[in-house]
XYZ file of C-alpha atoms in Angstrom:
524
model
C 13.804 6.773 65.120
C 12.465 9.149 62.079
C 9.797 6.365 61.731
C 8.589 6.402 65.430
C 8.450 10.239 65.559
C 6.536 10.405 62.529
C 4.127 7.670 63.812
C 3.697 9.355 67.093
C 2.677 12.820 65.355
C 0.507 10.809 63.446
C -0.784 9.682 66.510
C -1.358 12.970 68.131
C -2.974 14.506 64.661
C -5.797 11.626 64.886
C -6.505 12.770 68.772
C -6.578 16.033 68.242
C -9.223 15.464 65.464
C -10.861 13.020 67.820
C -11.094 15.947 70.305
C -12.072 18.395 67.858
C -15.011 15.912 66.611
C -15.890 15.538 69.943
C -16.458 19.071 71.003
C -18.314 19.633 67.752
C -20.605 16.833 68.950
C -20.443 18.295 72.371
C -22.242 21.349 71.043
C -24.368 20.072 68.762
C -26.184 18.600 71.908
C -26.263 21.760 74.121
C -29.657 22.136 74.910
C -30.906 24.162 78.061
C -34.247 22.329 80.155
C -36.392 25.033 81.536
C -38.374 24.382 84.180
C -42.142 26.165 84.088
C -44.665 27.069 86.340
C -47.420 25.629 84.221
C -48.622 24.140 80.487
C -48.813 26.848 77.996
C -51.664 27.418 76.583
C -51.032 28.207 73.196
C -47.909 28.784 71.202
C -49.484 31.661 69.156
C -48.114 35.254 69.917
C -51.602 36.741 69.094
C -53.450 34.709 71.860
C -50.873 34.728 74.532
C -52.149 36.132 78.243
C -49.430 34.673 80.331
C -46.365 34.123 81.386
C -46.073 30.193 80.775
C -47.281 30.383 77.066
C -44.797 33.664 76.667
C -41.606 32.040 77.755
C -41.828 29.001 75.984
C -43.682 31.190 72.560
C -40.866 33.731 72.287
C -38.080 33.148 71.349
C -39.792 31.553 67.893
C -41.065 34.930 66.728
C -39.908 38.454 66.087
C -42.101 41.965 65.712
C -41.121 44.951 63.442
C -40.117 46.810 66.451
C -38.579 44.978 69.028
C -37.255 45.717 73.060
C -33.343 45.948 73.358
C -31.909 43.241 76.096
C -32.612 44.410 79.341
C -35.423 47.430 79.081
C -37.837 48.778 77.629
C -35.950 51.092 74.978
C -36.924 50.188 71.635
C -34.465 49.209 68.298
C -34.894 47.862 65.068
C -36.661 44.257 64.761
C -37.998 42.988 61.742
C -38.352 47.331 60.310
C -35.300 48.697 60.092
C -36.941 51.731 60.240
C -39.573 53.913 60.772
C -41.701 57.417 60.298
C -44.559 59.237 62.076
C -47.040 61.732 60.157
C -47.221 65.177 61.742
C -50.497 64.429 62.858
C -50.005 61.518 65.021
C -52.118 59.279 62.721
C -49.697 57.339 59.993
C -46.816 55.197 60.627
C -44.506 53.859 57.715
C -42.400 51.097 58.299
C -39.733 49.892 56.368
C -39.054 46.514 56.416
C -36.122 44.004 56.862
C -34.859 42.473 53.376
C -34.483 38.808 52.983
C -36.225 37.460 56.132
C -38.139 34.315 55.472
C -40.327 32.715 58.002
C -39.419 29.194 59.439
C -41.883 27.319 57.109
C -39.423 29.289 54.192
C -41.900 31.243 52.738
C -41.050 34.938 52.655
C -41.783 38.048 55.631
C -43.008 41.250 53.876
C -45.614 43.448 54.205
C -48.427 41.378 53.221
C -47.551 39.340 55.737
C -47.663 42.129 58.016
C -51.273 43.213 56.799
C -52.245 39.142 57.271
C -50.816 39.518 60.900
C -52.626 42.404 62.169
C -55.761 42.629 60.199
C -56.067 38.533 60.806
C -56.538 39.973 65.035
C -58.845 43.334 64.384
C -60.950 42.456 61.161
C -63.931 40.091 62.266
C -64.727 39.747 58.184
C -60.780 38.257 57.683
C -61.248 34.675 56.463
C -58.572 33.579 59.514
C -60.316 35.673 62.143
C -61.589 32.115 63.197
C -57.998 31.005 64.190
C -58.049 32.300 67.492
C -59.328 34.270 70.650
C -56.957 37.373 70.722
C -57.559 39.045 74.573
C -54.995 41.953 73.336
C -55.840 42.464 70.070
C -58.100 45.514 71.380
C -55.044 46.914 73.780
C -52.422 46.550 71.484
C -54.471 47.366 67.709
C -57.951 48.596 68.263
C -56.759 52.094 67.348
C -55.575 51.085 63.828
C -57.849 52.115 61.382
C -55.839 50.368 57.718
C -53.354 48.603 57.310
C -52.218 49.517 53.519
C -49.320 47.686 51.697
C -47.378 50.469 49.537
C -44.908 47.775 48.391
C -43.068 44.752 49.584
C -40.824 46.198 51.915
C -42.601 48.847 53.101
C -46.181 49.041 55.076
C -48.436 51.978 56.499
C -50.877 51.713 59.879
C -53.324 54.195 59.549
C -54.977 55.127 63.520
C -58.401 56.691 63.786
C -56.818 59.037 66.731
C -53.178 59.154 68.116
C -52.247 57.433 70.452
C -49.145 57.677 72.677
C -47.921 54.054 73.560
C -48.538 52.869 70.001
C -44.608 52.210 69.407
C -43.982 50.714 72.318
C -47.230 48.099 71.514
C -45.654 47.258 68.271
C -42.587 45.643 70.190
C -45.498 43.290 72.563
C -45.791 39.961 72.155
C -49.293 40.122 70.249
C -47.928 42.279 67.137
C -45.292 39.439 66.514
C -45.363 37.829 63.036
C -46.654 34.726 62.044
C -46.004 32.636 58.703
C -49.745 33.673 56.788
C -49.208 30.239 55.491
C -49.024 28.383 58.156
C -52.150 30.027 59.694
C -53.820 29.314 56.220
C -52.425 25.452 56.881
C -53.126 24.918 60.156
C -56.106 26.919 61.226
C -56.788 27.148 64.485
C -54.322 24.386 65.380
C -51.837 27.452 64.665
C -51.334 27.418 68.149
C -49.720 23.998 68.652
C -47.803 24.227 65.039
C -45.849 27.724 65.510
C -44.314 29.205 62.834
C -42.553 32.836 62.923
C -38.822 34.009 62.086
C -37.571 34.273 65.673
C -33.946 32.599 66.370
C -35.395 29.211 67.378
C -38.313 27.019 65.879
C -40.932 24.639 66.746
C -40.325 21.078 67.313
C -42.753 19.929 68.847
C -44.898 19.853 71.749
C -45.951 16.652 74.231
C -48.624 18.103 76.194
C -48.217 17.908 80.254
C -44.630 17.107 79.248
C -42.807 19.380 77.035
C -42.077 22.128 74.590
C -39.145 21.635 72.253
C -37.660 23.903 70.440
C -34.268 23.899 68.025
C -31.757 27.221 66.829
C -33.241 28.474 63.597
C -29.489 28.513 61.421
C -30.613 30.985 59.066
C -32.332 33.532 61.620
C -31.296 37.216 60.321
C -30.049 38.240 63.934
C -27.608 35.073 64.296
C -28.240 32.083 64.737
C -28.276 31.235 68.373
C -25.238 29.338 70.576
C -27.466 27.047 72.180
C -29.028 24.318 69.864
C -32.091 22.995 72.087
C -34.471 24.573 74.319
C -36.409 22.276 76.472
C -39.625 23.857 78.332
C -41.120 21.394 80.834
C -44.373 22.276 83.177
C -43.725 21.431 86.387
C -46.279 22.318 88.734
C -44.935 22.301 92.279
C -42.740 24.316 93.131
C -40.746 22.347 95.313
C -40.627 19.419 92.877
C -38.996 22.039 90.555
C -36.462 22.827 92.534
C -35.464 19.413 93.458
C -35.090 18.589 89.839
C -33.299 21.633 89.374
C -30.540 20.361 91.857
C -30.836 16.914 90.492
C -29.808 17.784 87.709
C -32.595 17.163 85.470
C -33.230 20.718 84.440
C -30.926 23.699 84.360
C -33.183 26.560 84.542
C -36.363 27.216 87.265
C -38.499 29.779 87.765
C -40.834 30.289 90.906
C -37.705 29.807 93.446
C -39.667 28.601 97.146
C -38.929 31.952 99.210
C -37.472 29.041 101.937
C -35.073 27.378 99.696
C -33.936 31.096 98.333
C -30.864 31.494 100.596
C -29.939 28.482 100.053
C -29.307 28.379 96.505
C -27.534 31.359 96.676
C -24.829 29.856 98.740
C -24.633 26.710 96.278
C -21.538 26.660 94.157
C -23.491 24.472 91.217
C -25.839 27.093 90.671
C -26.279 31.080 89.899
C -29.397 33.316 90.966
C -30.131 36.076 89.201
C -32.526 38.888 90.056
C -34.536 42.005 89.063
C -37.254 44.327 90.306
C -40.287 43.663 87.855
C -43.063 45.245 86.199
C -45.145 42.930 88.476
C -48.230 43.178 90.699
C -50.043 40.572 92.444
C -53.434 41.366 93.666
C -56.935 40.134 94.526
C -59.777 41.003 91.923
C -63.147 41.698 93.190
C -66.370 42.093 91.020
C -67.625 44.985 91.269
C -70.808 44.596 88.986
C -72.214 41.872 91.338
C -73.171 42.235 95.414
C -71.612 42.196 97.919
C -68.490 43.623 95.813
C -70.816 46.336 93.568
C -70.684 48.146 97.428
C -67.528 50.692 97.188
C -67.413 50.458 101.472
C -67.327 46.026 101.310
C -64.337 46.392 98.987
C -62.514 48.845 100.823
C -63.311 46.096 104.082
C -61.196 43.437 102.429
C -58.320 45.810 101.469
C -58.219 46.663 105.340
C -58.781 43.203 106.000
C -56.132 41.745 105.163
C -52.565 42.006 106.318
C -50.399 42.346 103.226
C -47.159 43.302 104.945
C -47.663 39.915 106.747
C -47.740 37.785 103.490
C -44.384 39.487 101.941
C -42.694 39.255 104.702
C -43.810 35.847 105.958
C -44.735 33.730 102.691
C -43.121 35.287 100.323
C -39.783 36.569 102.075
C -38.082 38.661 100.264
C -39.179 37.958 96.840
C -42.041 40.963 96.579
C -42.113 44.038 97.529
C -45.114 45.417 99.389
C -47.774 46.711 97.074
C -49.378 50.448 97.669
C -50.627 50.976 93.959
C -51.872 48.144 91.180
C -49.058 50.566 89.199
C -45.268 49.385 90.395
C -42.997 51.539 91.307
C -40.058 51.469 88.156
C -43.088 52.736 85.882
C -43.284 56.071 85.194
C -45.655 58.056 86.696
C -45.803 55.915 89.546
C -47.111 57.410 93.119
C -47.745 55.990 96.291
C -50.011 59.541 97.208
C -53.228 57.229 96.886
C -55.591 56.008 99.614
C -53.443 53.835 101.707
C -55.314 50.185 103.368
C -52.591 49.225 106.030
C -53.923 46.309 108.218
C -56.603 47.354 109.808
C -59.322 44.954 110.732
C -61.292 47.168 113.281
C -61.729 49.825 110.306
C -62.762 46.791 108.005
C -65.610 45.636 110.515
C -67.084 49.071 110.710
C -67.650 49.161 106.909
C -69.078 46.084 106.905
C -71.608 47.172 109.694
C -72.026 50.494 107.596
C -72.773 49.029 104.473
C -74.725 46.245 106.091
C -73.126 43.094 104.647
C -74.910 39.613 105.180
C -72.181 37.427 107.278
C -74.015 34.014 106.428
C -72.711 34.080 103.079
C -69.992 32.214 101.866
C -67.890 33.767 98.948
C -66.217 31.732 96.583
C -62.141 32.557 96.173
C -60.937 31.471 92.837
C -57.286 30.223 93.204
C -54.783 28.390 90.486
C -53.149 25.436 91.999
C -49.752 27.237 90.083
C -49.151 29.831 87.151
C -47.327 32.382 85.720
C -46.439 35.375 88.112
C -48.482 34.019 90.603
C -46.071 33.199 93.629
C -47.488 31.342 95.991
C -50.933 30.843 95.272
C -52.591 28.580 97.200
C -50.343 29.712 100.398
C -51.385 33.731 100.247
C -55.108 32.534 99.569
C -55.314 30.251 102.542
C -53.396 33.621 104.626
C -56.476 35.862 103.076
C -59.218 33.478 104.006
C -58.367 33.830 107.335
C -57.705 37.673 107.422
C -61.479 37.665 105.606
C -62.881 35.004 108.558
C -61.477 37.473 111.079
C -63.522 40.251 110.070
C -66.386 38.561 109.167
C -66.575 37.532 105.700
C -66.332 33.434 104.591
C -64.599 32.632 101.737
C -64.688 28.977 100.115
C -61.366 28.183 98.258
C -61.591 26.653 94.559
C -58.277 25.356 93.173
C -58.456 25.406 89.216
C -55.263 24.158 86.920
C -53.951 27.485 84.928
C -55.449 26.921 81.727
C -58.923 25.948 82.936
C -59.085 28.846 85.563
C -57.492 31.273 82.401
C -60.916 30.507 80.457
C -63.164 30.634 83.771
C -61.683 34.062 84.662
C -62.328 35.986 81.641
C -66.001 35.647 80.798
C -68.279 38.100 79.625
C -69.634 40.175 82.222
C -73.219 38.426 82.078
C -71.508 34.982 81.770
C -69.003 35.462 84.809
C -70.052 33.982 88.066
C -67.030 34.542 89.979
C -67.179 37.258 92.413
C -63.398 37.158 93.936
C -60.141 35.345 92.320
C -56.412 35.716 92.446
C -54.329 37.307 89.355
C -51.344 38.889 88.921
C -50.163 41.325 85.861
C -46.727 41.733 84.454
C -45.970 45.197 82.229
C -45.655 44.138 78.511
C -44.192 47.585 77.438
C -43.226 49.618 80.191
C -45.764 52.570 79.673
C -48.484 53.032 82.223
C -51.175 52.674 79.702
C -50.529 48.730 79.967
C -51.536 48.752 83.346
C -54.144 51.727 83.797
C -56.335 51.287 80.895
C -55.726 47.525 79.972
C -56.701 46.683 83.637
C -59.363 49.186 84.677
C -60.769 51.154 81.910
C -64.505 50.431 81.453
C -63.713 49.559 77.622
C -61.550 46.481 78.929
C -64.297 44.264 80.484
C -63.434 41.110 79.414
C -63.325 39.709 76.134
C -62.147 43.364 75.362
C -59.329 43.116 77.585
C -58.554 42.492 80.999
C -60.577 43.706 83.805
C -62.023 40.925 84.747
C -63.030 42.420 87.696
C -65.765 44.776 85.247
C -64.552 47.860 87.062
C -66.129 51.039 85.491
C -65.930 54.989 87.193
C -66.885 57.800 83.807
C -63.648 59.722 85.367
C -61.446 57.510 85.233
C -62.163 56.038 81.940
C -62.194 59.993 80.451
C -58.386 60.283 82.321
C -57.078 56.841 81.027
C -58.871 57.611 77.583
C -56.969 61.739 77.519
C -53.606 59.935 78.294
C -53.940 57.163 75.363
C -54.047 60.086 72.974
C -51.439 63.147 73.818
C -47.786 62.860 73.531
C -46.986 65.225 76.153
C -45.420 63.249 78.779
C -45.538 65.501 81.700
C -49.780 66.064 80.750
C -49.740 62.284 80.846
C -47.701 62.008 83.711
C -50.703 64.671 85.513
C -53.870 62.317 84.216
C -52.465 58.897 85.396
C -51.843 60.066 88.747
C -55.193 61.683 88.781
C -56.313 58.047 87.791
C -54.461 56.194 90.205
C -55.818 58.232 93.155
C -59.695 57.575 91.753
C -58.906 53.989 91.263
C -57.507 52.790 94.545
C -60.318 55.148 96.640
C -62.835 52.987 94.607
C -60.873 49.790 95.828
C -61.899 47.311 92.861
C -58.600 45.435 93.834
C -56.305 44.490 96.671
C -52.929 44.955 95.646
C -50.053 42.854 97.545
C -47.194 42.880 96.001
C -44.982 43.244 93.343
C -42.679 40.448 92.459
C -39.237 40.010 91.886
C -38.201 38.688 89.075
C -36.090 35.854 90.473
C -34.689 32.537 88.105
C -31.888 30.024 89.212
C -30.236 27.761 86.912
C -26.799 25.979 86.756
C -23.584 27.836 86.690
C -22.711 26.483 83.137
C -25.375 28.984 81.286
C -23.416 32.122 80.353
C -24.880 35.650 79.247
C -28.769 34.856 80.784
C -30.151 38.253 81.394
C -33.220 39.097 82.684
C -36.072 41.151 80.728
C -38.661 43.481 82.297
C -41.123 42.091 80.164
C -40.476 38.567 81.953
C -39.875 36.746 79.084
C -36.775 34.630 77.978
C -34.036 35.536 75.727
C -32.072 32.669 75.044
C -30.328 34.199 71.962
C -27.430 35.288 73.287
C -26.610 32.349 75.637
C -24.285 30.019 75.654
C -23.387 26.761 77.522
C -19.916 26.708 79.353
């Protein structure tokens, strides 16, 4: 009997090792399949512009200064600390101990010299490596970028400048291995290499962006072990694979289906307001758009109200201001366009507009933050028909209408396209001045619509540069009133930050910022 019992703990010892093994197993295959709106197009934190490339970038890199989970506040990243001179002009950072890059070569503050002056210094021997669209925004008030030892680095501005904290957590002051960049050159982008919690695998273009947990990453290493981004254009093909379950994660939810996965046990929605707005851009260097009174005819023209509520349903908000409303300073006291076509004709008759012309209306077939493209264009054509004005739809892939879209002002030949902006910091300044100051025509920055009034550009330029919130508050309310009376844009909406994936993924939360955070996740 003592020979059985001994043989049947025996027994029970081997399957409760077999079970053991096999959950070990279990999560060294938990990997999470993201479905995206579009390809990336590039991988490297300085020369992301979108959505797309962010989501599936991010989670491979860290900055010295880094968002907390959830806002905007700002903690500790790869500097553990920091100081600013009296004067507004010097900030000393001190930096984490021990961090090494994925490649295993070493973070310090040469690499953090590399990193920045590789983006501002047109002499650097890697400026070559890219085309950085924020490295203006986010740097172009650094003056020097001085080592004082290892662990500790100084940026030098030429004037102060408010936001400059809050810049240093954006995507485009993340750090890069200098080595790789020195290996890789401008295939950087497709070979990533920073000190984030996971790191590159590889990438299958048109099909998909792996990514593994980094073990030795200085915050933790992550619960998950895999992170799978696939671009899948349609929306409605995302979704199905979503409830196939070939993916586990979606993002550009149908506004039809959105009810509907609510009420499905399998799955979880989760929501946000976002630092979002979806809008029109018109060219205002070039007729019929370099006339004040025809841009102010399309923003009566068409019926906004009528596309949130009707196409998108729920997941936007209507759209007053290119600012959104959870940024500060926000204020809807600026010229309003409610749908009014009769007002629309009369400016067109005022400023004598040619109705034989046919305008063409950039569109991307899909792409990040842009809802639902191709359904609100076809909507505006027809407001635009209705008052007079033809519009010819051209459907471009994301990447290939990225590149067409911001051209030099005497290279551009588009006079009216589709974009949509999401906050990267939370200050004001990221919208305002990034979007519509005069000094951001594109390859500057971002308004590709070459927008330019002297008194708005002295406002947004006043605000950059005093830390007095309220005075700041004062000027970028003055500047939102200028800039919507001048109409260079039709605002719509501003999104809702909206993802469904399956119930097993624990501790997702969203970020204002729209990008992923994976870190913290885990697989039930």
């Amino acid at each position: 009997m003592r020979k059985v019992s001994i043989l049947l703990v025996l027994g029970l010892m081997v399957l409760a090792v077999a079970g053991c093994g096999g959950e070990e197993q279990a999560l060294e295959d938990t990997q999470i399949i993201i479905g995206l709106q579009a390809e990336p197009t590039t991988l490297d934190p300085a020369q992301l512009t979108d959505y797309n490339s962010s989501r599936a970038a991010m989670e491979m890199y860290d900055s010295l200064i880094r968002f907390k989970d959830g806002s905007t506040e700002l903690e500790p990243g790869l500097a553990t600390e920091w100081e600013i001179s009296d004067d507004g002009l010097e900030y000393t950072f001190k930096l984490r101990q021990g961090v090494k890059f994925h490649d295993g070569t070493p973070f310090d503050a040469d690499a953090v010299k590399f990193n920045i002056d590789r983006q501002i210094d047109p002499e650097h021997p890697y400026h070559d490596t890219g085309e950085f669209g924020y490295a203006d925004f986010t740097f172009g008030m650094v003056e020097e970028v001085v080592v004082v030892d290892a662990e500790t680095v100084k940026i030098i501005l030429n004037e102060p400048f408010a936001p400059f904290l809050g810049n240093m957590a954006m995507n485009s002051a993340s750090m890069v291995s200098p080595e790789a960049i020195k290996e890789y050159g401008k295939d950087i982008s497709q070979n990533p290499v920073g000190t984030g919690p996971f790191k590159f695998v590889s990438w299958n273009p048109g099909v998909e962006v792996i990514l593994e947990k980094n073990e030795d990453c200085w915050r933790g290493a992550p619960n998950v072990d895999r992170l799978i981004f696939r671009p899948i254009v349609e929306d409605q093909t995302r979704l199905t694979e979503l409830e196939a379950g070939n993916i586990d994660f979606i993002v550009g939810i149908p506004p039809d289906d959105l009810e509907r996965l609510k009420d499905d046990a399998d799955l979880q929605v989760v929501e946000q307001p976002g630092m979002h707005t979806w809008y029109v851009a018109l060219n205002c260097q070039r007729p019929p758009f370099n006339d004040v009174r025809v841009r102010q005819a399309v923003n009566y023209a068409i019926n906004k109200e009528a596309i949130v509520d009707n196409i998108l349903k729920g997941t936007g908000v209507l759209a007053k201001n290119i600012l959104p409303p959870v940024i500060w300073s926000y204020t809807d006291d600026v010229q309003d366009y409610s749908y009014n076509p009769e007002k629309a004709r009369e400016l067109l008759k005022e400023a004598g507009y040619d109705e034989s012309m046919t305008i063409d209306f950039y569109v991307p077939k899909s792409g990040s933050g842009m809802q639902q493209p191709v359904t609100m264009a076809t909507a505006i054509q027809s407001d635009l028909e209705a008052v007079g004005i033809k519009t010819n739809i051209q459907q471009l892939e994301w990447g290939t209408y990225l590149d067409k879209m911001f051209q030099p002002v005497d290279k551009s030949d588009v006079l009216m396209h589709e974009l949509s902006w999401l906050g990267d910091n939370g200050d004001p300044d990221n919208f305002l001045y990034i979007l519509l100051s005069g000094e951001q025509w594109p390859t500057n920055g971002f308004n590709e619509g070459f927008y330019k009034n002297p008194e708005v550009d002295k406002l947004l330029k006043e605000a950059r540069i005093i830390s007095d919130q309220d005075k700041r508050v004062e000027l970028y309310q003055q500047a939102q009133k200028l800039i919507m009376a001048d109409s260079p844009l039709v605002v719509v909406d501003h999104e809702t930050q909206i993802v469904a994936m399956k119930k097993k993924i624990k501790g997702f939360e969203l970020h204002p910022t729209g990008v992923f955070r994976f870190d913290k996740v885990s697989i039930e």
